Coordinates of C-alpha atoms in Angstrom, one line a residue:
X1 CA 51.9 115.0 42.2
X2 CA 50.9 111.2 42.9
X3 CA 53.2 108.7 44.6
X4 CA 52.2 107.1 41.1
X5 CA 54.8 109.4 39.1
X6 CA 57.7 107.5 40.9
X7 CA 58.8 104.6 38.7
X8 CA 58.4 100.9 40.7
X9 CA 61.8 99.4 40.6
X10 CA 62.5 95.7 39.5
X11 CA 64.4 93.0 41.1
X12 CA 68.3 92.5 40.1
X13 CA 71.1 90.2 40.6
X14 CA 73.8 90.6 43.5
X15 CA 71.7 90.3 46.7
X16 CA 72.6 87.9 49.6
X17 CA 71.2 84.3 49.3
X18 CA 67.4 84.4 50.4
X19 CA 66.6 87.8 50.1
X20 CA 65.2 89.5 47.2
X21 CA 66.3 93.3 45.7
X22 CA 64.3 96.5 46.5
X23 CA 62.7 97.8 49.5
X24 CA 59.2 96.3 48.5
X25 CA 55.9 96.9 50.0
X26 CA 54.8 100.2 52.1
X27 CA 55.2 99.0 56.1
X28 CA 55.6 101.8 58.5
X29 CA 58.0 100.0 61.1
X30 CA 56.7 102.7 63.5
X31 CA 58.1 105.6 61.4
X32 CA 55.8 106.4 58.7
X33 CA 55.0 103.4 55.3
X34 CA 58.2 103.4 53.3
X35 CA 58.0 104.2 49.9
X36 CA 59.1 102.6 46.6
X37 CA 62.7 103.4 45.8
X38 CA 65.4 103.3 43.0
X39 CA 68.4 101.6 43.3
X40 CA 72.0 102.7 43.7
X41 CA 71.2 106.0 44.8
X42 CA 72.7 106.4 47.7
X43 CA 75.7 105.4 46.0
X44 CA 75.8 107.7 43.7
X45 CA 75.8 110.5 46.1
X46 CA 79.4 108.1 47.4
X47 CA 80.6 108.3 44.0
X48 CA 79.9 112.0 43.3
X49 CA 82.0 113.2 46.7
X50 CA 84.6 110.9 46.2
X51 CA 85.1 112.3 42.6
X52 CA 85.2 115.6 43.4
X53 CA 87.8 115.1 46.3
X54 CA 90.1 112.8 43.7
X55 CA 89.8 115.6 41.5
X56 CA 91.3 118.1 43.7
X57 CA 94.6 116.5 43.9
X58 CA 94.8 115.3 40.2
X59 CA 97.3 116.4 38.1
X60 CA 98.5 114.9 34.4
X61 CA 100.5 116.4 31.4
X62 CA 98.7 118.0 28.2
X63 CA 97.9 115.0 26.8
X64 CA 96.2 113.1 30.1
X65 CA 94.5 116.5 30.8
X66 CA 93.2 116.8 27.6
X67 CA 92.0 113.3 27.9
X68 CA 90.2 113.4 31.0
X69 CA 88.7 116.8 29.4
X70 CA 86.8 114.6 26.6
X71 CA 85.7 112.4 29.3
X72 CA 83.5 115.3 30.8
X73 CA 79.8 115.5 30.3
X74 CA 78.8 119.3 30.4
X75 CA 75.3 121.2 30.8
X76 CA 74.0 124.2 31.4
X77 CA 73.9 125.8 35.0
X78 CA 70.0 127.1 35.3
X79 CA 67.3 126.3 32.9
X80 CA 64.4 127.6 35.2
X81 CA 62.8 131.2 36.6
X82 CA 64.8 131.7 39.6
X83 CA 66.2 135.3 41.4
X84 CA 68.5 133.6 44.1
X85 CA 71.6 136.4 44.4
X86 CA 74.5 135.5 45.4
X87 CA 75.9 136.3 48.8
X88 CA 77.9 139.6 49.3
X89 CA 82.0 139.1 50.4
X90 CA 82.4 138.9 53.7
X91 CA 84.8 141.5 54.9
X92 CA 88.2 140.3 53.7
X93 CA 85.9 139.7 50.2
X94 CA 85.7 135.9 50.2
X95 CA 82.1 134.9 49.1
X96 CA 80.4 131.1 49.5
X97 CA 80.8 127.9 47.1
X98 CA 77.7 125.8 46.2
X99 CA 77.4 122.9 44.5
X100 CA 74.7 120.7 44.0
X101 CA 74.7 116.8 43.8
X102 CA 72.4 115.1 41.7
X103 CA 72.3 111.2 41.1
X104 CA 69.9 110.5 37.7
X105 CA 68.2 107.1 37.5
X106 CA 68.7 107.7 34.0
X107 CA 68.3 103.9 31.9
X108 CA 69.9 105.6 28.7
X109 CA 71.8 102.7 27.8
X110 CA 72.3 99.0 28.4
X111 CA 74.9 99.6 31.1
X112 CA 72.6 101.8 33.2
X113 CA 69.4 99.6 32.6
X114 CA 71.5 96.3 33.3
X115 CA 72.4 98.2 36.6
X116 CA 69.0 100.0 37.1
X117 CA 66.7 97.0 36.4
X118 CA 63.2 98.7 35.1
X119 CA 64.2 97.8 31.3
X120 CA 60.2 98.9 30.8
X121 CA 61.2 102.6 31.9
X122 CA 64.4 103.0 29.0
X123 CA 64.6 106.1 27.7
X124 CA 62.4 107.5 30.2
X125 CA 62.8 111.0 31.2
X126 CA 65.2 110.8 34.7
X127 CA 65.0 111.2 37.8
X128 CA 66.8 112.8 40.4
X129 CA 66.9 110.6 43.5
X130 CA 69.7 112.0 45.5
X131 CA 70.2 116.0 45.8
X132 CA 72.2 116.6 48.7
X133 CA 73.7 120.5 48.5
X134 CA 77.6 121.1 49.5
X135 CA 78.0 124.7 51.3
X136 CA 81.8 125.5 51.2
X137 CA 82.2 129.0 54.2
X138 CA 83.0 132.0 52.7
X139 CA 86.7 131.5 54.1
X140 CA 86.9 127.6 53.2
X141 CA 87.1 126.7 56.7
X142 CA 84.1 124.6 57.0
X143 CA 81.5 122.8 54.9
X144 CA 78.0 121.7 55.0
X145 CA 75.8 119.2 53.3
X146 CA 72.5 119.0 53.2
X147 CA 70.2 116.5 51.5
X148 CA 66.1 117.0 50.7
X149 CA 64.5 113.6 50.4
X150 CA 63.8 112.7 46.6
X151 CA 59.4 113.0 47.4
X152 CA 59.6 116.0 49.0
X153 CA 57.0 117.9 47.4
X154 CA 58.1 121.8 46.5
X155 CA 57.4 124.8 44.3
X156 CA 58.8 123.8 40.8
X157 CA 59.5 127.2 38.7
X158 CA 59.3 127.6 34.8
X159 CA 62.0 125.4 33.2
X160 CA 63.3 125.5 29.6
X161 CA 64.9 122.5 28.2
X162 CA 68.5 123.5 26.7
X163 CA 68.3 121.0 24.2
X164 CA 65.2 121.0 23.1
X165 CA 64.1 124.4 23.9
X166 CA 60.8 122.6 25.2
X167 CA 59.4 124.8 28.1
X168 CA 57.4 123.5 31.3
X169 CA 55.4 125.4 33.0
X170 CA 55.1 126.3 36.8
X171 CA 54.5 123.2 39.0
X172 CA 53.7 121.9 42.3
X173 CA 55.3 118.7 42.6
X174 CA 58.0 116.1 44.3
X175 CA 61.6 117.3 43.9
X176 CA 63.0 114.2 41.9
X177 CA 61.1 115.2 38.9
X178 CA 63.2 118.3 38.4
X179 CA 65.5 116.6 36.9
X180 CA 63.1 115.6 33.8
X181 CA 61.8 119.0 33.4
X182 CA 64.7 120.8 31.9
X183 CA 67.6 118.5 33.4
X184 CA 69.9 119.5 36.3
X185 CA 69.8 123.4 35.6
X186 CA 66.0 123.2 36.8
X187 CA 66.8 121.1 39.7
X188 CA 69.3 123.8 40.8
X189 CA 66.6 126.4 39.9
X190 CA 64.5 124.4 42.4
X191 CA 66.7 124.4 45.1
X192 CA 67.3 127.9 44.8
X193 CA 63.7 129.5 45.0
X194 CA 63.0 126.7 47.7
X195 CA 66.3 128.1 50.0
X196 CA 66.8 131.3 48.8
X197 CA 70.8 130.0 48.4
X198 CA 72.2 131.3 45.1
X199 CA 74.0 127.6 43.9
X200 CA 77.1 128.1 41.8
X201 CA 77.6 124.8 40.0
X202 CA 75.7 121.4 39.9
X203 CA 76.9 118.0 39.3
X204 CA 75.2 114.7 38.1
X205 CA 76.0 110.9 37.8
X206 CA 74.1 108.4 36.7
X207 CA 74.2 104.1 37.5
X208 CA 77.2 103.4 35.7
X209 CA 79.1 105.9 37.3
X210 CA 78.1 105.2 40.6
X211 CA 79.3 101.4 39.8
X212 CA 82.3 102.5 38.0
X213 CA 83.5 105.1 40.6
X214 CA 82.5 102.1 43.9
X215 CA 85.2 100.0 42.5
X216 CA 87.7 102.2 42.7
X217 CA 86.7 103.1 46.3
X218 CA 87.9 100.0 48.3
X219 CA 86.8 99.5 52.2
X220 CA 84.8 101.8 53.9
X221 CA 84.2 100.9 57.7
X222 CA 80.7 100.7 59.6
X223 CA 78.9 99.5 62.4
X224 CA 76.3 98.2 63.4
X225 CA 74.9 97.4 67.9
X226 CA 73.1 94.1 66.8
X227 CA 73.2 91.1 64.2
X228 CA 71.3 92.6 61.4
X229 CA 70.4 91.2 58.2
X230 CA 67.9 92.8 55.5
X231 CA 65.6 90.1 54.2
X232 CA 62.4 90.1 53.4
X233 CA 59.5 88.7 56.5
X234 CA 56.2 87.5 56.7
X235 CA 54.7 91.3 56.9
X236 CA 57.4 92.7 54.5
X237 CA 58.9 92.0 51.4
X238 CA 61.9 92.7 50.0
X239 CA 64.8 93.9 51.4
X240 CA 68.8 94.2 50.4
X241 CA 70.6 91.1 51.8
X242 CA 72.2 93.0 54.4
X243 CA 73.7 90.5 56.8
X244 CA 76.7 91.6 59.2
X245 CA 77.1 90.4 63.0
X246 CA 77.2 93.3 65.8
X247 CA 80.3 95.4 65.4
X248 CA 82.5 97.2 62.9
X249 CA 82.9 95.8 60.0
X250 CA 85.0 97.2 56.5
X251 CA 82.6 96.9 53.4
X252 CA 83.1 97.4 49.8
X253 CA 81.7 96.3 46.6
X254 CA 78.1 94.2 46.6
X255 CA 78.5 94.7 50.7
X256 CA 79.0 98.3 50.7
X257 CA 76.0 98.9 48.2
X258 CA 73.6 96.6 50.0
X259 CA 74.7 98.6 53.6
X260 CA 73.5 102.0 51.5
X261 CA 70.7 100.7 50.0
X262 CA 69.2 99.0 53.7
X263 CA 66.1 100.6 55.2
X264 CA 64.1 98.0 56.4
X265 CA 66.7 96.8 59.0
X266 CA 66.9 100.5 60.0
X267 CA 63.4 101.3 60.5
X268 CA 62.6 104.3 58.0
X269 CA 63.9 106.4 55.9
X270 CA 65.5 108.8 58.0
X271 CA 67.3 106.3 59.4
X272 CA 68.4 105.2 55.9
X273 CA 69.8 108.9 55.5
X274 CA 71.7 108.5 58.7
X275 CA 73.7 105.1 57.6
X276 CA 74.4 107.0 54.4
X277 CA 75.7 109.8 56.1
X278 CA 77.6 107.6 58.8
X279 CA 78.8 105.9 55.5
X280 CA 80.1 108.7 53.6
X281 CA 81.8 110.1 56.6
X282 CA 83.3 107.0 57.1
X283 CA 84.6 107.0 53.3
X284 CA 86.4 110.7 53.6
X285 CA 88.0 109.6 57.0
X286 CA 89.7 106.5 55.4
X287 CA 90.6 108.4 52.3
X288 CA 92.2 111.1 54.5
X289 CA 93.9 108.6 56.5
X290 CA 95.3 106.2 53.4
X291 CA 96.7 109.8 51.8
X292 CA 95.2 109.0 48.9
X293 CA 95.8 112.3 47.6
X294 CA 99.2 112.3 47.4
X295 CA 99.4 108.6 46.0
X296 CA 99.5 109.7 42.3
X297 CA 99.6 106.3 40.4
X298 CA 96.2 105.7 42.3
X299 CA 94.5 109.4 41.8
X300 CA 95.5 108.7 38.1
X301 CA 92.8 105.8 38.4
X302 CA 90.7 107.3 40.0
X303 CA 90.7 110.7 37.9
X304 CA 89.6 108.4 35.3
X305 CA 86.9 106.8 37.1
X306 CA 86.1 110.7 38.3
X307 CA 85.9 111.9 34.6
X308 CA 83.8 109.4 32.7
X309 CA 81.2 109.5 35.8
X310 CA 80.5 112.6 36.0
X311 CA 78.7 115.5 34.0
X312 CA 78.9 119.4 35.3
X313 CA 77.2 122.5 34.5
X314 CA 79.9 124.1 32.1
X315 CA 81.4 126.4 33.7
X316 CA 83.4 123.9 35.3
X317 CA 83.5 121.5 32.8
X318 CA 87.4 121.2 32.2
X319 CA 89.8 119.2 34.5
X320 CA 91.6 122.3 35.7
X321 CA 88.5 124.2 37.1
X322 CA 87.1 120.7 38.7
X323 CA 90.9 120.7 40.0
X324 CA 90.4 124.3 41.9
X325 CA 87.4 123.5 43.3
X326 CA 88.7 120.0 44.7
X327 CA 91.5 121.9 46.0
X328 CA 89.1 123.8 48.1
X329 CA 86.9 121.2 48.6
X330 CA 89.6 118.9 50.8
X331 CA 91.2 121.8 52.4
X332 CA 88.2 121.7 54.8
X333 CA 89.0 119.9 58.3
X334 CA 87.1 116.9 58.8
X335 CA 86.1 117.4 62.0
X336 CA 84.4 120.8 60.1
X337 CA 82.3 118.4 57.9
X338 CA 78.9 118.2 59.2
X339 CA 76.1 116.3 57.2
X340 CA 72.2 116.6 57.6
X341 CA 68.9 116.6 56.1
X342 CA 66.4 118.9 55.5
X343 CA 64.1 118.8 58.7
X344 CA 60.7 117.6 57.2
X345 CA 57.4 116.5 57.7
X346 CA 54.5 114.4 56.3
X347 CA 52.9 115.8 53.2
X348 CA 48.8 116.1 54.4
X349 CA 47.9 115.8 50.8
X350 CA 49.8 112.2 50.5
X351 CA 51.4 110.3 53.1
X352 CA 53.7 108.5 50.9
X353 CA 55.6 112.3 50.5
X354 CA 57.5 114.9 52.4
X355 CA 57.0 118.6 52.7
X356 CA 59.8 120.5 54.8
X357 CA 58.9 121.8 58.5
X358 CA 58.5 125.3 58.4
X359 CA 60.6 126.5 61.2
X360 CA 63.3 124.0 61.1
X361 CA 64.1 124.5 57.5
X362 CA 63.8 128.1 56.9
X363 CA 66.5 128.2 59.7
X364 CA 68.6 125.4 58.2
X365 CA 68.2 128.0 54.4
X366 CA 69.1 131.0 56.5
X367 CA 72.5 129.5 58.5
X368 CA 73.2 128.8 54.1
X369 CA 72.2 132.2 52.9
X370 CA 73.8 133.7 55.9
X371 CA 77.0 131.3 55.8
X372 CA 76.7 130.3 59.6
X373 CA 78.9 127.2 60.2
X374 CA 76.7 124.2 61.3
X375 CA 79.5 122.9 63.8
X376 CA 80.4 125.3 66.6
X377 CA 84.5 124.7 65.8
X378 CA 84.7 128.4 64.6
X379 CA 83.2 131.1 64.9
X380 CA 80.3 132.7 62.1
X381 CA 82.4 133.4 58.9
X382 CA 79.8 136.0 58.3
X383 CA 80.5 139.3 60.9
X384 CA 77.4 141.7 61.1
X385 CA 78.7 144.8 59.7
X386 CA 76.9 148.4 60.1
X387 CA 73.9 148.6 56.6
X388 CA 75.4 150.8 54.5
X389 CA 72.8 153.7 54.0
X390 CA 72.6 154.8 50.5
X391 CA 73.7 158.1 49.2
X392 CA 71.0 158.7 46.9
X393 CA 68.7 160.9 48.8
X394 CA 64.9 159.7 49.2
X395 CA 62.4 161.8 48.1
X396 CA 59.2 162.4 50.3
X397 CA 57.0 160.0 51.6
X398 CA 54.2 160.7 50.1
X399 CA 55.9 160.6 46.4
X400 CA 57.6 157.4 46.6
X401 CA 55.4 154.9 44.7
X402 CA 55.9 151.4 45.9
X403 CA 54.0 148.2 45.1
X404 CA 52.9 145.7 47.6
X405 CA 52.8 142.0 46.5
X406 CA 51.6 138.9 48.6
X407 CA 54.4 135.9 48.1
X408 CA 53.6 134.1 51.6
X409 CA 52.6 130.9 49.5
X410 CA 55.1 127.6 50.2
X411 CA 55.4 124.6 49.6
X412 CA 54.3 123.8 53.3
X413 CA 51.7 126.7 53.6
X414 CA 49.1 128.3 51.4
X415 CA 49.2 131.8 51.4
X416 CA 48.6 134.3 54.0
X417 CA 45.3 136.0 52.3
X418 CA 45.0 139.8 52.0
X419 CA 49.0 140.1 53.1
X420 CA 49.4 142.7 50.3
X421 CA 46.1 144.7 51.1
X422 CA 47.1 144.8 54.9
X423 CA 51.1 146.1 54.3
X424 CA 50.2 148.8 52.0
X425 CA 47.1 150.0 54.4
X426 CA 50.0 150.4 57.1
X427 CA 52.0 152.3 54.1
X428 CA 48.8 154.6 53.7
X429 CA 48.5 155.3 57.3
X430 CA 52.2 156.0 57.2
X431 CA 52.4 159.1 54.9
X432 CA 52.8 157.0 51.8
X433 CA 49.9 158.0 49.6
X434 CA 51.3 156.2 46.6
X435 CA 51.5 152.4 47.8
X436 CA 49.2 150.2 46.0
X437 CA 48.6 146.7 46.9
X438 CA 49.4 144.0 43.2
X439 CA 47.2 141.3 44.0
X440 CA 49.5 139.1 41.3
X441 CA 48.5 135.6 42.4
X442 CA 50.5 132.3 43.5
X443 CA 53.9 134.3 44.6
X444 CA 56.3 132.7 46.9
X445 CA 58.9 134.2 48.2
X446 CA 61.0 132.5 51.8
X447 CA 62.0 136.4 52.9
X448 CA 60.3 140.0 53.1
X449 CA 62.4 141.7 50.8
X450 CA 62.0 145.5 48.9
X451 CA 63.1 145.1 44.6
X452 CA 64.0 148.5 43.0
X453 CA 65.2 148.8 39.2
X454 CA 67.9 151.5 39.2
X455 CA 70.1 153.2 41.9
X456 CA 68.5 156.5 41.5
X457 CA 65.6 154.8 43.4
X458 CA 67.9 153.0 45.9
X459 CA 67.1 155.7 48.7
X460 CA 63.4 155.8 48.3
X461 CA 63.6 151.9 48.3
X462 CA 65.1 152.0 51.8
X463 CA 62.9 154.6 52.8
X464 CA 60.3 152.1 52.2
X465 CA 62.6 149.2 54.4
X466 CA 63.0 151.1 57.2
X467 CA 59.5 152.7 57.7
X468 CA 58.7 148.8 58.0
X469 CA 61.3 147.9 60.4
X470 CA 62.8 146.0 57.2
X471 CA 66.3 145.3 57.2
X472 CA 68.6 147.4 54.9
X473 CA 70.2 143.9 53.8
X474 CA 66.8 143.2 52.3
X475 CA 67.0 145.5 49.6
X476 CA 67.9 144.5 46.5
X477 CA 68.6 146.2 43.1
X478 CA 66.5 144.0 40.3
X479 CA 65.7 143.7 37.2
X480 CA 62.5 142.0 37.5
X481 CA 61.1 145.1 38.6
X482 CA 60.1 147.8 37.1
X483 CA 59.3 149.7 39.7
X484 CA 59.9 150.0 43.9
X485 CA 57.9 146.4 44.8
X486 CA 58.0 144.9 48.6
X487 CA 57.8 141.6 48.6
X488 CA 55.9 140.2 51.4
X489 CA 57.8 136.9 52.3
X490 CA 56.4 133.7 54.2
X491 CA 58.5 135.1 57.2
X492 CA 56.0 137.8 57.7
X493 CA 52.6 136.0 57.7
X494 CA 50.7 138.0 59.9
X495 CA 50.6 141.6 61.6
X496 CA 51.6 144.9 60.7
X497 CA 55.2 144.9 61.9
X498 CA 57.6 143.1 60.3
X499 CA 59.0 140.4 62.7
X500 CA 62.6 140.7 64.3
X501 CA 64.6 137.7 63.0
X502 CA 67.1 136.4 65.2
X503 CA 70.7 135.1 63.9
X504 CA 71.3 131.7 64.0
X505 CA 75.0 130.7 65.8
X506 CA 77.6 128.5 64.6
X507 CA 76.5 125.0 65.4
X508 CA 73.0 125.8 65.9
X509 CA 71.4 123.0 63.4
X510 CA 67.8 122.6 63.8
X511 CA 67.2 119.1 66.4
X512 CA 65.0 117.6 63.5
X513 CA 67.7 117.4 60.9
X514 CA 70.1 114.6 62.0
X515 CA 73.5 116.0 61.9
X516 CA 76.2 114.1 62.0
X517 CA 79.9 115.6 62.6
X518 CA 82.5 113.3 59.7
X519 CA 85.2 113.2 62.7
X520 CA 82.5 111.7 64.5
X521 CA 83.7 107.5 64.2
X522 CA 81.8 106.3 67.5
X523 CA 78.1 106.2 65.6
X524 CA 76.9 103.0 65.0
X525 CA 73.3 102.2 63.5
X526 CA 70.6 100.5 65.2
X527 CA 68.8 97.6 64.1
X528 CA 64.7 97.4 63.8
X529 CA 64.3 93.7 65.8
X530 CA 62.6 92.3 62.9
X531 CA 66.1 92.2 61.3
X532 CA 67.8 91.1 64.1
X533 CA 69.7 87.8 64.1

């Protein structure tokens, strides 16, 4: 998809005197050409956390909960193709929470286009702009969030619009689109095939909210090492009126949404992610530290900011079930908060978009699917346990049928041709005389894994597993098959032995994604010289 499907914003009121809104033309500042961007969305990301943690500690009588029930927008969970499972119990059978955060540019009303600017683009389908995913551990004792850039281009699956019934097809595109192709149930179907992470609930807010839920914040605290102030320069235009001298500084309001919505002064992108990051650590630290969540007159106001700004797939869509996962949400230590982005790199087909880095995100989805802790405070919530062999006995080698199919195609990487010739050659030379090779084009799948339909071929499916060197944990009862089908994954590319895969360890976070621990208060941002004062 072209940089030309992302909507050009328009200028609005509220920026500091001399400088004009938006980021504005395309300069590198030795990083790569920034992009065109929507307002607000990094603060809608603010406004989505903060909600969720209000709404943990909320309580109110029938009346008041039945109040901030109404308030609650609700939508269906998945509206695309997807076969993400989720994660099996961990021994004491605790399982992970997911939730995705989406903020919409959605212009659906004169509050939102007031707030939006672009009154040309009302009515418009949305887009998603911020998706950052929370990973609560299996036993609640640490969390993880991790954001993909809004023009990262990925596989899109099949998505069905719930109200319409309108169906798009299969895609190739930048991730922010998702959200206009069957709402935020095919974003989350996105995200899934993409990481492999089943996703349990998503969560949007759109303009409004974010604006509605900011005021209720107060001061958040940041820093910066020089003078900086985001204007727009002889070489660069735009920019978001940004102006604080060296040191810490508490922001809210217009201050705190022109400190989000800063990339110039900070160089790129990336370094935009890490001010928000820094920003909405910041937020959960002071929260914590003002006890907020025990103040009730205040997380009365702020339940009611919480409710009208958000909208939830519905099966959380009352204020009890938002309530229990608050609970669990700000039980997590904040010094086992860690936030980071999706290590990426720059798209070869258009400069203007992101593609994720092989390596470095396939380990960041596996720590997820395997619920790894990113910070090394504890150890891995998930303890290797012996495969469980299964009891149904496999039949012969040479009368298990089995179906070979190529899905090394990503996002980053075409597929590895003849992959499902070459596997089921090795099945042939192994005894199996009944493995055929399903040359099905365009499958992607991240991991090598064997499908069977029914448990009475459970044992011939592991038979097939470990004749590979596959592990046991990679075979999976489906009904998508209809038959025993291996799955060649993109993490087996090349030869004719499946590649070991080494565990990731408890705060082993790729280098390229940024992390940034929220007990961590000694980060302060940079500031590009241009911007300098």
């Amino acid at each position: 998809m072209s940089h030309s499907s992302v909507r050009e914003e328009e200028k609005q009121p509220g920026v500091a005197e001399g400088a004009t809104e938006g980021d504005g033309g395309g300069g590198r500042h030795g990083r790569r050409r920034a992009r065109p961007r929507r307002k607000h969305r990094v603060l809608r990301w603010s406004a989505t956390t903060l909600a969720v943690l209000i709404l943990g500690t909320a309580g109110a009588g029938y009346l008041y909960y039945q109040h901030l029930s109404d308030n609650i927008g609700k939508g269906e969970r998945s509206s695309g193709d997807s076969k993400a499972k989720k994660t099996a119990p961990n021994a004491a059978g605790q399982t992970p929470l997911n939730v995705l955060l989406i903020g919409s540019d959605s212009r659906d009303s004169d509050e939102n286009v007031k707030l939006g600017g672009s009154k040309d683009n009302r009515g418009n389908p949305p887009l998603g702009d911020v998706q950052m995913l929370i990973h609560l551990s299996a036993d609640r004792k640490s969390a993880a969030v991790v954001s993909i850039p809004r023009d990262t281009r990925v596989d899109i699956p099949k998505c069905t619009d719930p109200k319409t019934g309108h169906v798009y097809p299969a895609t190739n595109g930048i991730i922010n689109t998702t959200l206009a192709r069957g709402g935020a149930g095919c974003t989350l179907a996105t995200w899934q095939n993409l990481t492999g992470v089943y996703i349990d609930h998503w969560m949007t807010i759109d303009f409004a909210g974010v604006v509605r839920m900011a005021d209720a914040v107060g001061g958040v605290e940041v820093c910066v090492n020089q003078n900086v102030w985001d204007h727009p320069t002889a070489t660069q235009k735009g920019g978001s009126g940004l102006r604080l001298t060296k040191g810490r500084h508490e922001v809210k309001g217009k201050k705190a949404l022109q400190w989000l919505r800063t990339r110039h002064a900070w160089g790129s992108d990336q370094m935009r992610a890490r001010a928000q990051h820094m920003y909405l650590n910041s937020m959960i630290r002071t929260l914590k530290s003002q006890n907020v969540f025990t103040d009730g007159g205040r997380l009365m106001d702020l339940a009611e900011a919480a409710t009208k700004s958000l909208t939830v797939s519905e099966e959380i869509g009352t204020p009890k079930k938002l309530y229990n996962l608050g609970q669990q949400l700000k039980s997590v230590p904040t010094d086992r908060l860690t936030m980071a982005t999706m290590p990426n790199i720059q798209d070869t087909q258009d400069r203007n978009h992101l593609l994720p880095e092989p390596a470095g995100a396939a380990k960041m989805w596996q720590m997820l699917r395997d619920d790894v802790p990113f910070d090394d405070k504890g150890a891995d919530s998930k303890k290797k346990t012996k495969e469980k062999v299964s009891d149904d006995p496999a039949a012969a080698d040479d009368q298990i049928a089995v179906a070979v199919q190529n899905a090394t195609r990503s996002s980053t990487l075409g597929p590895a041709d003849g992959r499902a010739r070459t596997v089921t050659d090795v099945l042939l030379g192994k005894g199996f005389a009944r493995a055929t090779a399903d040359t099905t084009p365009g499958l992607s799948e991240e991991a090598t894994v064997v499908r069977y339909p029914s448990a009475d071929l459970e044992g011939d499916a592991q038979r097939i597993a470990k004749s590979l060197g596959i592990p046991l944990s990679s075979v999976k009862k489906s009904t998508d098959v209809s038959g025993i089908t291996l799955v060649v994954g993109a993490d087996w590319r090349e030869g004719t032995t499946y590649p070991k895969q080494s565990d990731p360890k408890a705060g082993d976070v790729p280098e390229n994604s940024d992390e940034i621990n929220a007990a961590d208060d000694s980060k302060c941002m940079d500031v590009y010289p241009p911007y300098q004062w």
